[in-house]
PDB file of C-alpha atoms in Angstrom:
ATOM      1  CA  MET H 543      -1.002  32.950  -5.467  1.00 41.00           C
ATOM      2  CA  ALA H 544      -2.590  30.606  -2.945  1.00 48.00           C
ATOM      3  CA  GLN H 545      -3.049  31.968   0.557  1.00 52.00           C
ATOM      4  CA  GLN H 546      -0.582  30.565   3.077  1.00 56.00           C
ATOM      5  CA  PRO H 547      -1.986  29.340   6.398  1.00 59.00           C
ATOM      6  CA  SER H 548      -1.025  31.311   9.493  1.00 65.00           C
ATOM      7  CA  SER H 549       1.341  29.560  11.882  1.00 78.00           C
ATOM      8  CA  GLU H 550      -1.422  29.509  14.510  1.00 80.00           C
ATOM      9  CA  ARG H 551      -3.934  27.937  12.131  1.00 73.00           C
ATOM     10  CA  HIS H 552      -1.384  25.384  10.929  1.00 73.00           C
ATOM     11  CA  ALA H 553      -0.507  24.430  14.510  1.00 80.00           C
ATOM     12  CA  ALA H 554      -4.176  24.077  15.471  1.00 75.00           C
ATOM     13  CA  VAL H 555      -4.963  21.859  12.482  1.00 75.00           C
ATOM     14  CA  SER H 556      -1.855  19.753  13.074  1.00 77.00           C
ATOM     15  CA  ALA H 557      -2.770  19.265  16.748  1.00 80.00           C
ATOM     16  CA  TYR H 558      -6.294  18.183  15.787  1.00 76.00           C
ATOM     17  CA  TRP H 559      -5.064  15.538  13.378  1.00 74.00           C
ATOM     18  CA  ASP H 560      -2.449  14.293  15.849  1.00 80.00           C
ATOM     19  CA  LEU H 561      -5.193  13.741  18.427  1.00 81.00           C
ATOM     20  CA  LEU H 562      -7.444  12.041  15.896  1.00 81.00           C
ATOM     21  CA  ASN H 563      -4.650   9.750  14.731  1.00 81.00           C
ATOM     22  CA  ARG H 564      -4.005   8.629  18.301  1.00 87.00           C
ATOM     23  CA  GLN H 565      -7.676   7.755  18.652  1.00 89.00           C
ATOM     24  CA  LEU H 566      -7.591   5.840  15.372  1.00 90.00           C
ATOM     25  CA  SER H 567      -4.584   3.836  16.578  1.00 89.00           C
ATOM     26  CA  GLU H 568      -6.520   2.895  19.717  1.00 93.00           C
ATOM     27  CA  GLU H 569      -9.409   1.609  17.625  1.00 94.00           C
ATOM     28  CA  ALA H 570      -7.026  -0.292  15.328  1.00 93.00           C
ATOM     29  CA  ALA H 571      -5.679  -2.099  18.398  1.00 92.00           C
ATOM     30  CA  ARG H 572      -8.978  -4.020  18.478  1.00 94.00           C
ATOM     31  CA  GLY H 573      -7.567  -6.072  15.614  1.00 95.00           C
ATOM     32  CA  ASN H 574      -9.922  -7.855  13.246  1.00 97.00           C
ATOM     33  CA  SER H 575     -12.967  -6.436  15.048  1.00 95.00           C
ATOM     34  CA  ASN H 576     -11.999  -2.777  14.595  1.00 96.00           C
ATOM     35  CA  THR H 577     -14.592  -0.449  13.089  1.00 97.00           C
ATOM     36  CA  LEU H 578     -12.268   1.772  11.083  1.00 97.00           C
ATOM     37  CA  ASP H 579     -14.125   0.874   7.893  1.00 97.00           C
ATOM     38  CA  ILE H 580     -17.031   2.953   9.250  1.00 97.00           C
ATOM     39  CA  THR H 581     -14.608   5.748  10.081  1.00 96.00           C
ATOM     40  CA  VAL H 582     -13.302   5.692   6.511  1.00 97.00           C
ATOM     41  CA  GLU H 583     -16.801   5.987   5.072  1.00 97.00           C
ATOM     42  CA  SER H 584     -17.544   8.978   7.303  1.00 96.00           C
ATOM     43  CA  ALA H 585     -14.204  10.573   6.442  1.00 95.00           C
ATOM     44  CA  ILE H 586     -15.041  10.532   2.734  1.00 97.00           C
ATOM     45  CA  HIS H 587     -18.029  12.797   3.210  1.00 95.00           C
ATOM     46  CA  ALA H 588     -16.300  14.956   5.806  1.00 94.00           C
ATOM     47  CA  THR H 589     -13.355  15.529   3.483  1.00 95.00           C
ATOM     48  CA  ILE H 590     -15.610  16.374   0.557  1.00 96.00           C
ATOM     49  CA  GLY H 591     -17.463  18.881   2.726  1.00 94.00           C
ATOM     50  CA  ARG H 592     -14.300  20.509   4.015  1.00 92.00           C
ATOM     51  CA  CYS H 593     -12.729  20.732   0.575  1.00 93.00           C
ATOM     52  CA  THR H 594     -15.929  22.189  -0.829  1.00 92.00           C
ATOM     53  CA  PHE H 595     -16.706  24.890   1.730  1.00 90.00           C
ATOM     54  CA  SER H 596     -13.518  25.520   3.729  1.00 88.00           C
ATOM     55  CA  LEU H 597     -11.337  28.525   2.998  1.00 85.00           C
ATOM     56  CA  ASP H 598      -8.238  26.633   4.114  1.00 88.00           C
ATOM     57  CA  PRO H 599      -5.370  26.578   1.580  1.00 90.00           C
ATOM     58  CA  PRO H 600      -4.117  23.312   0.033  1.00 93.00           C
ATOM     59  CA  GLU H 601      -1.373  22.937   2.654  1.00 92.00           C
ATOM     60  CA  LEU H 602      -4.045  22.331   5.297  1.00 91.00           C
ATOM     61  CA  LEU H 603      -6.119  20.039   3.100  1.00 94.00           C
ATOM     62  CA  ASP H 604      -3.042  17.795   2.938  1.00 95.00           C
ATOM     63  CA  PHE H 605      -3.751  16.783   6.541  1.00 92.00           C
ATOM     64  CA  ASP H 606      -7.144  15.377   5.511  1.00 93.00           C
ATOM     65  CA  LEU H 607      -5.650  13.186   2.815  1.00 96.00           C
ATOM     66  CA  HIS H 608      -2.746  11.881   4.891  1.00 95.00           C
ATOM     67  CA  SER H 609      -5.098  10.997   7.742  1.00 94.00           C
ATOM     68  CA  PHE H 610      -7.561   9.342   5.360  1.00 96.00           C
ATOM     69  CA  TRP H 611      -4.927   7.013   3.938  1.00 97.00           C
ATOM     70  CA  ARG H 612      -3.487   6.334   7.381  1.00 96.00           C
ATOM     71  CA  THR H 613      -6.925   5.249   8.588  1.00 96.00           C
ATOM     72  CA  ILE H 614      -7.227   2.839   5.669  1.00 97.00           C
ATOM     73  CA  PHE H 615      -3.747   1.413   6.267  1.00 97.00           C
ATOM     74  CA  LEU H 616      -4.467   0.906   9.973  1.00 96.00           C
ATOM     75  CA  ALA H 617      -7.723  -0.827   9.181  1.00 97.00           C
ATOM     76  CA  ALA H 618      -6.247  -3.062   6.480  1.00 98.00           C
ATOM     77  CA  GLN H 619      -3.268  -3.983   8.610  1.00 97.00           C
ATOM     78  CA  ASN H 620      -5.614  -5.323  11.281  1.00 97.00           C
ATOM     79  CA  PHE H 621      -8.429  -6.822   9.201  1.00 98.00           C
ATOM     80  CA  HIS H 622      -7.597 -10.437   8.421  1.00 97.00           C
ATOM     81  CA  ALA H 623      -6.642 -11.140   4.824  1.00 96.00           C
ATOM     82  CA  ASP H 624      -9.947 -12.934   4.135  1.00 96.00           C
ATOM     83  CA  ASN H 625     -12.124 -10.412   5.982  1.00 97.00           C
ATOM     84  CA  PRO H 626     -14.696  -8.924   3.549  1.00 97.00           C
ATOM     85  CA  LYS H 627     -13.922  -5.529   5.062  1.00 98.00           C
ATOM     86  CA  GLN H 628     -10.654  -5.565   3.122  1.00 98.00           C
ATOM     87  CA  ASP H 629     -12.762  -5.459  -0.046  1.00 98.00           C
ATOM     88  CA  THR H 630     -14.902  -2.733   1.525  1.00 98.00           C
ATOM     89  CA  LEU H 631     -11.821  -0.558   1.970  1.00 98.00           C
ATOM     90  CA  LEU H 632     -10.868  -1.159  -1.656  1.00 98.00           C
ATOM     91  CA  ARG H 633     -14.380  -0.179  -2.729  1.00 98.00           C
ATOM     92  CA  TYR H 634     -14.111   3.101  -0.830  1.00 98.00           C
ATOM     93  CA  ILE H 635     -10.887   3.946  -2.667  1.00 98.00           C
ATOM     94  CA  LEU H 636     -12.474   3.156  -6.015  1.00 98.00           C
ATOM     95  CA  TYR H 637     -15.505   5.207  -4.989  1.00 98.00           C
ATOM     96  CA  VAL H 638     -13.530   8.365  -4.230  1.00 98.00           C
ATOM     97  CA  ARG H 639     -11.451   7.961  -7.383  1.00 97.00           C
ATOM     98  CA  GLU H 640     -14.589   7.781  -9.484  1.00 97.00           C
ATOM     99  CA  TYR H 641     -16.232  10.591  -7.511  1.00 97.00           C
ATOM    100  CA  GLY H 642     -13.922  12.861  -9.418  1.00 96.00           C
ATOM    101  CA  THR H 643     -12.502  16.226  -8.483  1.00 96.00           C
ATOM    102  CA  VAL H 644     -14.124  18.198  -5.692  1.00 96.00           C
ATOM    103  CA  ILE H 645     -15.096  21.761  -6.594  1.00 94.00           C
ATOM    104  CA  ARG H 646     -14.289  24.350  -3.947  1.00 91.00           C
ATOM    105  CA  LYS H 647     -17.237  26.704  -3.426  1.00 84.00           C
ATOM    106  CA  ALA H 648     -15.822  29.194  -0.959  1.00 66.00           C
ATOM    107  CA  SER H 649     -18.483  31.343   0.657  1.00 50.00           C
ATOM    108  CA  THR H 650     -16.445  34.545   0.554  1.00 49.00           C
ATOM    109  CA  THR H 651     -17.885  36.945  -2.011  1.00 45.00           C
ATOM    110  CA  GLY H 652     -15.697  37.351  -5.059  1.00 57.00           C
ATOM    111  CA  ILE H 653     -13.874  34.025  -4.820  1.00 61.00           C
ATOM    112  CA  GLU H 654     -14.605  31.890  -7.861  1.00 71.00           C
ATOM    113  CA  PRO H 655     -15.078  28.120  -7.473  1.00 77.00           C
ATOM    114  CA  VAL H 656     -11.857  26.221  -8.165  1.00 89.00           C
ATOM    115  CA  LEU H 657     -10.715  22.614  -8.253  1.00 93.00           C
ATOM    116  CA  ALA H 658      -9.739  21.203  -4.872  1.00 95.00           C
ATOM    117  CA  ARG H 659      -6.039  20.367  -4.889  1.00 95.00           C
ATOM    118  CA  THR H 660      -3.377  19.350  -2.423  1.00 96.00           C
ATOM    119  CA  SER H 661      -0.159  21.310  -1.983  1.00 95.00           C
ATOM    120  CA  ASN H 662       1.584  19.242  -4.681  1.00 96.00           C
ATOM    121  CA  GLY H 663      -1.071  20.145  -7.229  1.00 96.00           C
ATOM    122  CA  GLN H 664      -2.911  16.808  -7.273  1.00 97.00           C
ATOM    123  CA  ARG H 665      -6.685  16.859  -7.632  1.00 97.00           C
ATOM    124  CA  ILE H 666      -8.898  15.671  -4.763  1.00 97.00           C
ATOM    125  CA  TRP H 667     -10.059  12.873  -5.286  1.00 97.00           C
ATOM    126  CA  THR H 668      -9.300  12.126  -8.920  1.00 97.00           C
ATOM    127  CA  ASP H 669      -5.543  11.732  -8.474  1.00 98.00           C
ATOM    128  CA  LEU H 670      -5.773   9.897  -5.117  1.00 98.00           C
ATOM    129  CA  PRO H 671      -3.268  12.404  -3.683  1.00 98.00           C
ATOM    130  CA  PHE H 672      -0.433  10.960  -1.599  1.00 98.00           C
ATOM    131  CA  LEU H 673      -1.784   7.392  -1.657  1.00 98.00           C
ATOM    132  CA  ALA H 674       1.266   5.765  -3.261  1.00 98.00           C
ATOM    133  CA  GLU H 675       3.800   7.898  -1.382  1.00 97.00           C
ATOM    134  CA  ASP H 676       2.082   7.396   1.963  1.00 98.00           C
ATOM    135  CA  LEU H 677       1.733   3.650   1.465  1.00 98.00           C
ATOM    136  CA  TYR H 678       5.428   3.152   0.720  1.00 98.00           C
ATOM    137  CA  GLU H 679       6.320   5.372   3.681  1.00 97.00           C
ATOM    138  CA  TRP H 680       3.920   3.433   5.910  1.00 96.00           C
ATOM    139  CA  ARG H 681       5.499   0.169   4.873  1.00 95.00           C
ATOM    140  CA  ARG H 682       9.018   1.526   5.430  1.00 95.00           C
ATOM    141  CA  LYS H 683       8.246   2.707   8.949  1.00 95.00           C
ATOM    142  CA  GLU H 684       5.863   0.010  10.173  1.00 95.00           C
ATOM    143  CA  TRP H 685       6.909  -3.242   8.452  1.00 95.00           C
ATOM    144  CA  THR H 686       9.356  -4.484  11.075  1.00 92.00           C
ATOM    145  CA  ASN H 687       6.983  -3.525  13.898  1.00 94.00           C
ATOM    146  CA  MET H 688       4.102  -5.561  12.491  1.00 95.00           C
ATOM    147  CA  SER H 689       3.211  -9.049  13.610  1.00 95.00           C
ATOM    148  CA  THR H 690       3.392 -11.875  11.082  1.00 94.00           C
ATOM    149  CA  ILE H 691      -0.390 -11.781  10.726  1.00 96.00           C
ATOM    150  CA  GLN H 692      -0.404  -8.021  10.183  1.00 96.00           C
ATOM    151  CA  ARG H 693       2.198  -8.320   7.421  1.00 97.00           C
ATOM    152  CA  GLY H 694      -0.031 -10.832   5.688  1.00 97.00           C
ATOM    153  CA  ASN H 695      -3.061  -8.589   6.161  1.00 97.00           C
ATOM    154  CA  ILE H 696      -1.511  -5.442   4.709  1.00 98.00           C
ATOM    155  CA  SER H 697       0.091  -7.401   1.858  1.00 98.00           C
ATOM    156  CA  SER H 698      -3.303  -8.851   0.962  1.00 98.00           C
ATOM    157  CA  PHE H 699      -4.772  -5.367   0.892  1.00 98.00           C
ATOM    158  CA  ILE H 700      -2.026  -3.856  -1.254  1.00 98.00           C
ATOM    159  CA  ALA H 701      -2.291  -6.835  -3.608  1.00 98.00           C
ATOM    160  CA  ARG H 702      -6.005  -6.133  -3.951  1.00 98.00           C
ATOM    161  CA  LEU H 703      -5.202  -2.530  -4.899  1.00 98.00           C
ATOM    162  CA  VAL H 704      -2.663  -3.637  -7.481  1.00 98.00           C
ATOM    163  CA  SER H 705      -5.018  -6.252  -8.921  1.00 98.00           C
ATOM    164  CA  VAL H 706      -7.500  -3.581 -10.052  1.00 97.00           C
ATOM    165  CA  GLY H 707      -4.976  -0.931 -11.073  1.00 97.00           C
ATOM    166  CA  VAL H 708      -5.254   1.554  -8.199  1.00 98.00           C
ATOM    167  CA  CYS H 709      -2.426   4.061  -8.846  1.00 97.00           C
ATOM    168  CA  GLY H 710      -1.628   2.225 -12.064  1.00 97.00           C
ATOM    169  CA  ASN H 711       1.344  -0.076 -11.465  1.00 97.00           C
ATOM    170  CA  ALA H 712       3.027   2.165  -8.900  1.00 98.00           C
ATOM    171  CA  LEU H 713       2.088   0.015  -5.897  1.00 98.00           C
ATOM    172  CA  SER H 714       3.354  -3.213  -7.460  1.00 98.00           C
ATOM    173  CA  GLY H 715       6.794  -2.339  -6.118  1.00 98.00           C
ATOM    174  CA  CYS H 716       5.542  -3.517  -2.722  1.00 98.00           C
ATOM    175  CA  ALA H 717       5.498  -7.034  -4.177  1.00 98.00           C
ATOM    176  CA  LEU H 718       9.112  -6.656  -5.283  1.00 98.00           C
ATOM    177  CA  LEU H 719      10.052  -5.549  -1.784  1.00 98.00           C
ATOM    178  CA  ASN H 720       8.393  -8.663  -0.335  1.00 97.00           C
ATOM    179  CA  PHE H 721      10.005 -11.104  -2.778  1.00 98.00           C
ATOM    180  CA  ARG H 722      13.419  -9.455  -2.476  1.00 97.00           C
ATOM    181  CA  GLU H 723      13.283  -9.531   1.308  1.00 96.00           C
ATOM    182  CA  ALA H 724      12.213 -13.181   1.432  1.00 96.00           C
ATOM    183  CA  LEU H 725      14.217 -14.692  -1.427  1.00 96.00           C
ATOM    184  CA  GLU H 726      17.117 -12.403  -2.298  1.00 97.00           C
ATOM    185  CA  THR H 727      18.513 -11.518   1.130  1.00 93.00           C
ATOM    186  CA  PRO H 728      21.295 -13.807   2.406  1.00 89.00           C
ATOM    187  CA  SER H 729      21.084 -12.854   6.075  1.00 71.00           C
ATOM    188  CA  ARG H 730      17.417 -13.784   6.412  1.00 67.00           C
ATOM    189  CA  SER H 731      16.977 -16.565   8.977  1.00 59.00           C
ATOM    190  CA  SER H 732      14.619 -19.446   8.268  1.00 60.00           C
ATOM    191  CA  ALA H 733      12.839 -19.799  11.605  1.00 54.00           C
ATOM    192  CA  SER H 734      10.204 -17.436  12.935  1.00 53.00           C
ATOM    193  CA  ASN H 735      11.551 -15.204  15.683  1.00 52.00           C
ATOM    194  CA  SER H 736      10.337 -12.621  18.157  1.00 47.00           C
ATOM    195  CA  GLY H 737      12.740  -9.947  16.952  1.00 52.00           C
ATOM    196  CA  HIS H 738      11.929  -7.070  14.638  1.00 66.00           C
ATOM    197  CA  GLU H 739      13.438  -8.535  11.466  1.00 79.00           C
ATOM    198  CA  PRO H 740      10.968 -11.000   9.890  1.00 89.00           C
ATOM    199  CA  SER H 741      12.325 -14.428   8.972  1.00 90.00           C
ATOM    200  CA  ILE H 742      11.742 -16.340   5.759  1.00 93.00           C
ATOM    201  CA  GLN H 743       9.013 -18.213   7.595  1.00 93.00           C
ATOM    202  CA  ASP H 744       7.324 -14.952   8.525  1.00 93.00           C
ATOM    203  CA  LEU H 745       7.465 -13.763   4.913  1.00 95.00           C
ATOM    204  CA  MET H 746       5.815 -16.770   3.273  1.00 96.00           C
ATOM    205  CA  GLY H 747       2.382 -15.427   4.166  1.00 95.00           C
ATOM    206  CA  PRO H 748       2.850 -12.104   2.355  1.00 97.00           C
ATOM    207  CA  LEU H 749       4.176 -13.940  -0.733  1.00 97.00           C
ATOM    208  CA  CYS H 750       1.090 -16.156  -0.733  1.00 97.00           C
ATOM    209  CA  SER H 751      -1.111 -13.081  -0.410  1.00 97.00           C
ATOM    210  CA  TRP H 752       0.435 -11.468  -3.470  1.00 98.00           C
ATOM    211  CA  LEU H 753      -0.041 -14.580  -5.578  1.00 97.00           C
ATOM    212  CA  VAL H 754      -3.611 -15.189  -4.386  1.00 97.00           C
ATOM    213  CA  TYR H 755      -4.921 -11.647  -4.816  1.00 97.00           C
ATOM    214  CA  ALA H 756      -2.731 -10.250  -7.603  1.00 97.00           C
ATOM    215  CA  GLY H 757      -1.009 -13.201  -9.242  1.00 96.00           C
ATOM    216  CA  HIS H 758      -2.463 -12.358 -12.653  1.00 94.00           C
ATOM    217  CA  LYS H 759      -1.119  -8.814 -12.425  1.00 96.00           C
ATOM    218  CA  LEU H 760       2.323  -9.884 -11.270  1.00 97.00           C
ATOM    219  CA  THR H 761       2.753 -12.360 -14.114  1.00 95.00           C
ATOM    220  CA  SER H 762       1.636  -9.719 -16.588  1.00 95.00           C
ATOM    221  CA  LEU H 763       4.244  -7.311 -15.228  1.00 97.00           C
ATOM    222  CA  VAL H 764       6.870 -10.066 -15.387  1.00 97.00           C
ATOM    223  CA  SER H 765       6.103 -10.814 -19.031  1.00 95.00           C
ATOM    224  CA  LYS H 766       6.437  -7.113 -19.868  1.00 96.00           C
ATOM    225  CA  SER H 767       9.636  -6.710 -17.806  1.00 97.00           C
ATOM    226  CA  PHE H 768       8.005  -3.778 -16.037  1.00 98.00           C
ATOM    227  CA  ASN H 769      10.391  -1.489 -14.172  1.00 98.00           C
ATOM    228  CA  GLU H 770       8.891   1.980 -14.212  1.00 97.00           C
ATOM    229  CA  PHE H 771       9.198   3.170 -10.628  1.00 97.00           C
ATOM    230  CA  GLU H 772       9.973   6.698  -9.452  1.00 93.00           C
ATOM    231  CA  ASP H 773      12.221   5.295  -6.738  1.00 95.00           C
ATOM    232  CA  MET H 774      14.479   2.753  -8.436  1.00 94.00           C
ATOM    233  CA  GLU H 775      15.631   1.393  -5.077  1.00 96.00           C
ATOM    234  CA  ILE H 776      12.228  -0.270  -4.844  1.00 97.00           C
ATOM    235  CA  SER H 777      12.936  -2.486  -7.836  1.00 97.00           C
ATOM    236  CA  SER H 778      16.631  -3.091  -7.177  1.00 98.00           C
ATOM    237  CA  LEU H 779      18.043  -6.607  -6.958  1.00 98.00           C
ATOM    238  CA  GLY H 780      19.016  -8.344  -3.746  1.00 97.00           C
ATOM    239  CA  GLU H 781      22.461  -9.825  -3.179  1.00 96.00           C
ATOM    240  CA  LEU H 782      21.478 -13.429  -3.899  1.00 97.00           C
ATOM    241  CA  ALA H 783      19.794 -12.491  -7.178  1.00 97.00           C
ATOM    242  CA  LEU H 784      22.904 -10.617  -8.294  1.00 97.00           C
ATOM    243  CA  GLN H 785      25.111 -13.555  -7.362  1.00 97.00           C
ATOM    244  CA  ALA H 786      22.881 -15.841  -9.426  1.00 97.00           C
ATOM    245  CA  GLY H 787      23.379 -13.709 -12.526  1.00 97.00           C
ATOM    246  CA  VAL H 788      20.075 -11.816 -12.544  1.00 98.00           C
ATOM    247  CA  SER H 789      21.019  -8.537 -14.166  1.00 97.00           C
ATOM    248  CA  GLU H 790      17.781  -6.614 -14.669  1.00 97.00           C
ATOM    249  CA  PRO H 791      15.842  -5.042 -11.777  1.00 98.00           C
ATOM    250  CA  GLY H 792      12.067  -4.789 -11.605  1.00 98.00           C
ATOM    251  CA  PHE H 793       9.784  -7.529 -12.863  1.00 98.00           C
ATOM    252  CA  ASN H 794      11.201  -9.863 -15.523  1.00 97.00           C
ATOM    253  CA  PRO H 795      11.187 -13.580 -16.424  1.00 97.00           C
ATOM    254  CA  ARG H 796      14.763 -14.172 -15.246  1.00 98.00           C
ATOM    255  CA  ARG H 797      14.025 -12.805 -11.788  1.00 98.00           C
ATOM    256  CA  TRP H 798      10.764 -14.790 -11.600  1.00 98.00           C
ATOM    257  CA  ALA H 799      12.704 -17.965 -12.442  1.00 97.00           C
ATOM    258  CA  PHE H 800      15.251 -17.142  -9.751  1.00 98.00           C
ATOM    259  CA  TRP H 801      12.488 -16.795  -7.156  1.00 98.00           C
ATOM    260  CA  LYS H 802      11.229 -20.264  -8.040  1.00 97.00           C
ATOM    261  CA  GLN H 803      14.748 -21.631  -7.838  1.00 97.00           C
ATOM    262  CA  ARG H 804      15.193 -20.144  -4.380  1.00 97.00           C
ATOM    263  CA  LEU H 805      11.894 -21.595  -3.217  1.00 97.00           C
ATOM    264  CA  VAL H 806      13.046 -25.049  -4.337  1.00 97.00           C
ATOM    265  CA  GLU H 807      16.282 -24.593  -2.359  1.00 95.00           C
ATOM    266  CA  ILE H 808      14.426 -23.442   0.746  1.00 95.00           C
ATOM    267  CA  HIS H 809      11.895 -26.265   0.436  1.00 95.00           C
ATOM    268  CA  LYS H 810      14.687 -28.846   0.411  1.00 94.00           C
ATOM    269  CA  THR H 811      15.894 -27.651   3.812  1.00 91.00           C
ATOM    270  CA  GLY H 812      12.557 -28.573   5.352  1.00 92.00           C
ATOM    271  CA  ALA H 813      12.945 -25.641   7.732  1.00 90.00           C
ATOM    272  CA  VAL H 814      10.173 -23.392   6.398  1.00 93.00           C
ATOM    273  CA  ASP H 815       6.458 -24.136   6.150  1.00 94.00           C
ATOM    274  CA  GLY H 816       4.357 -22.852   3.274  1.00 93.00           C
ATOM    275  CA  VAL H 817       7.146 -22.792   0.713  1.00 95.00           C
ATOM    276  CA  SER H 818       5.569 -25.541  -1.383  1.00 95.00           C
ATOM    277  CA  ASP H 819       2.307 -23.560  -1.560  1.00 95.00           C
ATOM    278  CA  VAL H 820       4.061 -20.473  -2.914  1.00 97.00           C
ATOM    279  CA  LEU H 821       6.082 -22.533  -5.391  1.00 96.00           C
ATOM    280  CA  LYS H 822       3.039 -24.436  -6.625  1.00 96.00           C
ATOM    281  CA  MET H 823       1.103 -21.228  -7.272  1.00 96.00           C
ATOM    282  CA  MET H 824       3.980 -19.826  -9.306  1.00 96.00           C
ATOM    283  CA  GLU H 825       4.377 -23.048 -11.276  1.00 95.00           C
ATOM    284  CA  ASP H 826       0.632 -23.223 -11.929  1.00 93.00           C
ATOM    285  CA  MET H 827       0.724 -19.699 -13.321  1.00 91.00           C
ATOM    286  CA  ASP H 828       3.532 -20.704 -15.666  1.00 89.00           C
ATOM    287  CA  GLU H 829       1.625 -23.774 -16.860  1.00 83.00           C
ATOM    288  CA  GLU H 830      -1.523 -21.739 -17.440  1.00 79.00           C
ATOM    289  CA  GLY H 831       0.429 -19.458 -19.728  1.00 64.00           C
ATOM    290  CA  ASN H 832      -0.434 -16.532 -17.510  1.00 52.00           C
ATOM    291  CA  MET H 833       2.541 -14.526 -18.738  1.00 51.00           C
ATOM    292  CA  THR H 834       0.221 -12.286 -20.720  1.00 44.00           C
ATOM    293  CA  LEU H 835       1.256  -9.623 -23.188  1.00 39.00           C
TER     294      LEU H 835
END
């Protein structure tokens, strides 16, 4: 049975990561010029070293992983969508995934080397522990507090992850959340506002980001009617989609067609900029026969 951390050790580790996370938030506040990409690179090697030689149980290694992903999310949220550092962050994730599983080589005599795992049994780094869960939780907590630009930034980053299959198709649900919020929610106002709830105008940027960076993957999921999510609320239909007769949640051709229909309706009002760009990208994908099998 794995050794449980003492309450004192757990408290000390928790306090350390709380302090570090506050410092990371301060650096993120520098916006597009933040240097958190360098922090991420350093954290990779620090985490490998700690997992390899530390005697801490998996419950304490969890802190390393949660902080690592949080650093990446903070960086991506503040790097502009077209900043090459967004691709750098993606490369770091692919790097650790391909690094494989860290082997723990505890220095205490008699302890055999074992695979480094988190408390839920996932392998570090092979399984990218907590990435999908932490990203959805980050979006749930932070989305309404983000600026319009930050929403576009983080959407561009997640779309990049989805485009190359990080976590399989699990993260594609973030696209469904964006499209549902923008096109299937009746109470959404059209004009940009200074309140917490983003308007349709505010959400056009994230939709564009998904189509630019992961359009090929989205259309593939649509053609396959993909709906394999652990949390089915992610793929559920919004009120307007249900009223229009869309019956299946997740990605599917009927829902895709409804999104285009809604964009046409919104475009006719003339109240929202960028709608024609989103609609044209979707129509171009249809014409290119990008609904792959």
